Each structure stands twice: as C-alpha cells, then as structure tokens.
Amino acid sequence: MNRISAMSVAGTLGAVGAVLALTAGCASTASTNPAATGSVGSTATTSGTGSPSTPGTPDSTNATGSAGSSGTPTTASSTPSPSSPASSPGAGPTGTVAPAAGVAACTTAEMPGGTWTLVPNSEGTGHVAADIALRNTSGHACTVTGFPGVSLLASDEHPLPTTVVRFPAAPAAVTVAPGGWIHSEVRYSPNIPGDGEPATGECEPKTVHALAQLPGDTKWAKITLAAPTTVCEKGSLEAKPFVAGQSTPAGG
C-alpha cells in the first residue's frame, strides 16, 4: 500500500469513529432527560391513584369525586357534607336548626294549682265575680286557648253541684311564660237561691276547694279558696275565656 492509500484509509476510520462517538453521546443525554421517561400526562395519572399532583395543576379526577390537585374535596354536589343544609332536615339557609312551629298547650303538669280571688267592687244584681288563676310552674312556656272546667268541692272535698256556662266571647291563644299566670273570670250568685234551693240560710254547702281543668286536658288542678263561698243556682258559674295575668282589674 502506498502512502496516499494509507492516509485515505486512516481518514475514513477517523470519520467513522467520530460518528460513533456522537451517537453514544446522544444516547447518554436521552437517558438522563425527565421528559424521556414518561408522557406529559403522567403526573395526573399518578394523582389519580392517590399521590398528590402538582399544586395548582387542574386534576381531571375531580369530575369523578376524587381528591383534587391540592388535596381538597370535590364539589358538594358529588359528596355532600353532613353539615350542609341540603343533608340536614329542618335546617335553615345558614344550616341552623329551624325553630319549632309552635308552643305546646299547657297541662296540669305545668299548672298544678292556683287561686280563687274575688274581683274588688264586682258585686251587682246579686252576683259577684272571682278570678280562677293558674300559674305556670314549669321551666318552659306553654299556651292556653279556651274556657276552664270547674268542679266545686265542700270542706271535706266532697263534690258539689256545678254548672259552668260559657260567657259569649271568642277565646284567644295565650302564651304563658315560666312563672306566668292566666285567669278566667267567673260570675256567680252567693246568696240568691235558684229553683229547689232553700229560701233561707245557705242555698248550697259552702265551696272551700275547687278543681280547675285546662282546655284539652283530662286532669285537674286543685285550688283552695281564701274565703269560702256559697254558689247558688246549683253551683252555676258563668266563665270567661282564659286571659293573661293573675287577676281582673277592680270592677270586672
């Protein structure tokens, strides 16, 4: 081989070596590039399997109810919170429980006793007026609407004839706060006898105690009169509806 041929072969080998070296360098660079190890969507796929994705990056798994890219819950429409108004019966616009629709009716349990008191200056045409008053001794409010039931009792608590006539007035609902009073004004004759009653002496045995019944209740509240009285005409009482307060103003 002459000198020119040897130089030509050496040049060719050098070019081949350079090409091989360049190829090896490119392969090495590709193996250390993060972009070459997965697709652009691989972060979202990892987030969908439970690993947190990059904060601030939208996560398509929110649409199915999984945690979002920042670890926050999905919308209330897919996973409603137990405290949300939509899942709390009776809740108001702010999630608070709505108040009760009304106050329950008073019973003898709340009003176990009371008073029978003459209305001052109520005498007229042989009749007088008295207030049968009951007090709310419970710790909660209640309501009363209507007329009282009344049963007159002698000193030994033996029942006496009793007839209750309702005064022609429309009753109104009365809310009675704890410690509050209601009363019904009753009118009767203490000394004018009715048919079949003695013309002299007491028309009926004296009423010393009385039982009062609240509207709608089945039990009775016991009252002891401060001043026992006779109730003529077979214990006839004209009763007005219950109103608030313990007594009627003087004169009825």
PDB file of C-alpha atoms in Angstrom, residues 152-236:
ATOM      1  CA  LEU A 152    -116.768  22.794  93.270  1.00  0.00           C
ATOM      2  CA  LEU A 153    -115.845  20.898  96.452  1.00  0.00           C
ATOM      3  CA  ALA A 154    -117.017  21.089 100.057  1.00  0.00           C
ATOM      4  CA  SER A 155    -114.678  21.326 103.040  1.00  0.00           C
ATOM      5  CA  ASP A 156    -114.263  17.550 103.061  1.00  0.00           C
ATOM      6  CA  GLU A 157    -113.570  17.708  99.282  1.00  0.00           C
ATOM      7  CA  HIS A 158    -116.933  16.118  98.559  1.00  0.00           C
ATOM      8  CA  PRO A 159    -118.131  17.225  95.076  1.00  0.00           C
ATOM      9  CA  LEU A 160    -120.841  19.884  94.994  1.00  0.00           C
ATOM     10  CA  PRO A 161    -123.301  20.591  92.186  1.00  0.00           C
ATOM     11  CA  THR A 162    -121.511  22.577  89.499  1.00  0.00           C
ATOM     12  CA  THR A 163    -122.734  24.016  86.219  1.00  0.00           C
ATOM     13  CA  VAL A 164    -120.374  26.044  84.011  1.00  0.00           C
ATOM     14  CA  VAL A 165    -121.913  28.357  81.423  1.00  0.00           C
ATOM     15  CA  ARG A 166    -119.521  29.879  78.913  1.00  0.00           C
ATOM     16  CA  PHE A 167    -119.606  33.634  78.522  1.00  0.00           C
ATOM     17  CA  PRO A 168    -120.234  34.515  74.843  1.00  0.00           C
ATOM     18  CA  ALA A 169    -116.695  35.577  73.951  1.00  0.00           C
ATOM     19  CA  ALA A 170    -114.198  34.131  71.488  1.00  0.00           C
ATOM     20  CA  PRO A 171    -111.114  32.776  73.288  1.00  0.00           C
ATOM     21  CA  ALA A 172    -107.658  33.900  72.209  1.00  0.00           C
ATOM     22  CA  ALA A 173    -104.411  31.947  72.495  1.00  0.00           C
ATOM     23  CA  VAL A 174    -102.329  32.995  75.499  1.00  0.00           C
ATOM     24  CA  THR A 175     -98.635  32.140  75.762  1.00  0.00           C
ATOM     25  CA  VAL A 176     -97.666  31.631  79.404  1.00  0.00           C
ATOM     26  CA  ALA A 177     -94.006  32.108  80.261  1.00  0.00           C
ATOM     27  CA  PRO A 178     -92.380  30.189  83.130  1.00  0.00           C
ATOM     28  CA  GLY A 179     -93.735  31.696  86.352  1.00  0.00           C
ATOM     29  CA  GLY A 180     -96.544  33.432  84.455  1.00  0.00           C
ATOM     30  CA  TRP A 181    -100.252  33.416  85.314  1.00  0.00           C
ATOM     31  CA  ILE A 182    -103.538  33.040  83.475  1.00  0.00           C
ATOM     32  CA  HIS A 183    -107.023  33.567  84.862  1.00  0.00           C
ATOM     33  CA  SER A 184    -110.647  33.094  83.984  1.00  0.00           C
ATOM     34  CA  GLU A 185    -113.214  35.452  85.458  1.00  0.00           C
ATOM     35  CA  VAL A 186    -116.242  33.574  86.736  1.00  0.00           C
ATOM     36  CA  ARG A 187    -119.512  35.202  87.853  1.00  0.00           C
ATOM     37  CA  TYR A 188    -121.985  33.632  90.259  1.00  0.00           C
ATOM     38  CA  SER A 189    -124.589  34.368  92.932  1.00  0.00           C
ATOM     39  CA  PRO A 190    -123.514  33.760  96.536  1.00  0.00           C
ATOM     40  CA  ASN A 191    -126.925  34.455  98.097  1.00  0.00           C
ATOM     41  CA  ILE A 192    -129.845  34.332  95.644  1.00  0.00           C
ATOM     42  CA  PRO A 193    -131.307  30.802  95.651  1.00  0.00           C
ATOM     43  CA  GLY A 194    -132.389  29.087  92.476  1.00  0.00           C
ATOM     44  CA  ASP A 195    -135.211  26.648  91.848  1.00  0.00           C
ATOM     45  CA  GLY A 196    -135.383  23.949  94.515  1.00  0.00           C
ATOM     46  CA  GLU A 197    -132.883  25.623  96.826  1.00  0.00           C
ATOM     47  CA  PRO A 198    -133.720  26.784 100.388  1.00  0.00           C
ATOM     48  CA  ALA A 199    -135.249  30.257 100.570  1.00  0.00           C
ATOM     49  CA  THR A 200    -133.466  30.903 103.872  1.00  0.00           C
ATOM     50  CA  GLY A 201    -129.982  30.040 105.024  1.00  0.00           C
ATOM     51  CA  GLU A 202    -127.316  28.846 102.658  1.00  0.00           C
ATOM     52  CA  CYS A 203    -128.524  27.900  99.186  1.00  0.00           C
ATOM     53  CA  GLU A 204    -125.769  25.269  98.865  1.00  0.00           C
ATOM     54  CA  PRO A 205    -122.973  24.000 101.086  1.00  0.00           C
ATOM     55  CA  LYS A 206    -120.013  26.327 101.061  1.00  0.00           C
ATOM     56  CA  THR A 207    -117.375  25.838  98.433  1.00  0.00           C
ATOM     57  CA  VAL A 208    -113.992  25.534 100.178  1.00  0.00           C
ATOM     58  CA  HIS A 209    -111.972  23.938  97.398  1.00  0.00           C
ATOM     59  CA  ALA A 210    -112.306  23.841  93.649  1.00  0.00           C
ATOM     60  CA  LEU A 211    -110.857  21.849  90.796  1.00  0.00           C
ATOM     61  CA  ALA A 212    -109.910  23.645  87.599  1.00  0.00           C
ATOM     62  CA  GLN A 213    -109.297  21.968  84.271  1.00  0.00           C
ATOM     63  CA  LEU A 214    -107.311  23.443  81.397  1.00  0.00           C
ATOM     64  CA  PRO A 215    -108.726  23.283  77.858  1.00  0.00           C
ATOM     65  CA  GLY A 216    -107.925  19.933  76.270  1.00  0.00           C
ATOM     66  CA  ASP A 217    -106.534  18.397  79.479  1.00  0.00           C
ATOM     67  CA  THR A 218    -108.023  15.486  81.387  1.00  0.00           C
ATOM     68  CA  LYS A 219    -106.504  16.197  84.816  1.00  0.00           C
ATOM     69  CA  TRP A 220    -107.494  18.762  87.412  1.00  0.00           C
ATOM     70  CA  ALA A 221    -105.604  21.442  89.322  1.00  0.00           C
ATOM     71  CA  LYS A 222    -106.661  21.873  92.941  1.00  0.00           C
ATOM     72  CA  ILE A 223    -107.444  25.306  94.361  1.00  0.00           C
ATOM     73  CA  THR A 224    -108.296  26.260  97.949  1.00  0.00           C
ATOM     74  CA  LEU A 225    -110.443  29.366  98.331  1.00  0.00           C
ATOM     75  CA  ALA A 226    -109.065  32.030 100.664  1.00  0.00           C
ATOM     76  CA  ALA A 227    -112.671  32.985 101.505  1.00  0.00           C
ATOM     77  CA  PRO A 228    -115.096  30.037 101.155  1.00  0.00           C
ATOM     78  CA  THR A 229    -118.388  30.965  99.483  1.00  0.00           C
ATOM     79  CA  THR A 230    -121.743  29.555  98.514  1.00  0.00           C
ATOM     80  CA  VAL A 231    -122.517  29.254  94.815  1.00  0.00           C
ATOM     81  CA  CYS A 232    -126.273  29.262  94.314  1.00  0.00           C
ATOM     82  CA  GLU A 233    -128.366  28.017  91.387  1.00  0.00           C
ATOM     83  CA  LYS A 234    -126.870  24.545  91.677  1.00  0.00           C
ATOM     84  CA  GLY A 235    -123.361  25.863  91.542  1.00  0.00           C
ATOM     85  CA  SER A 236    -123.935  27.906  88.382  1.00  0.00           C
TER      86      SER A 236
END
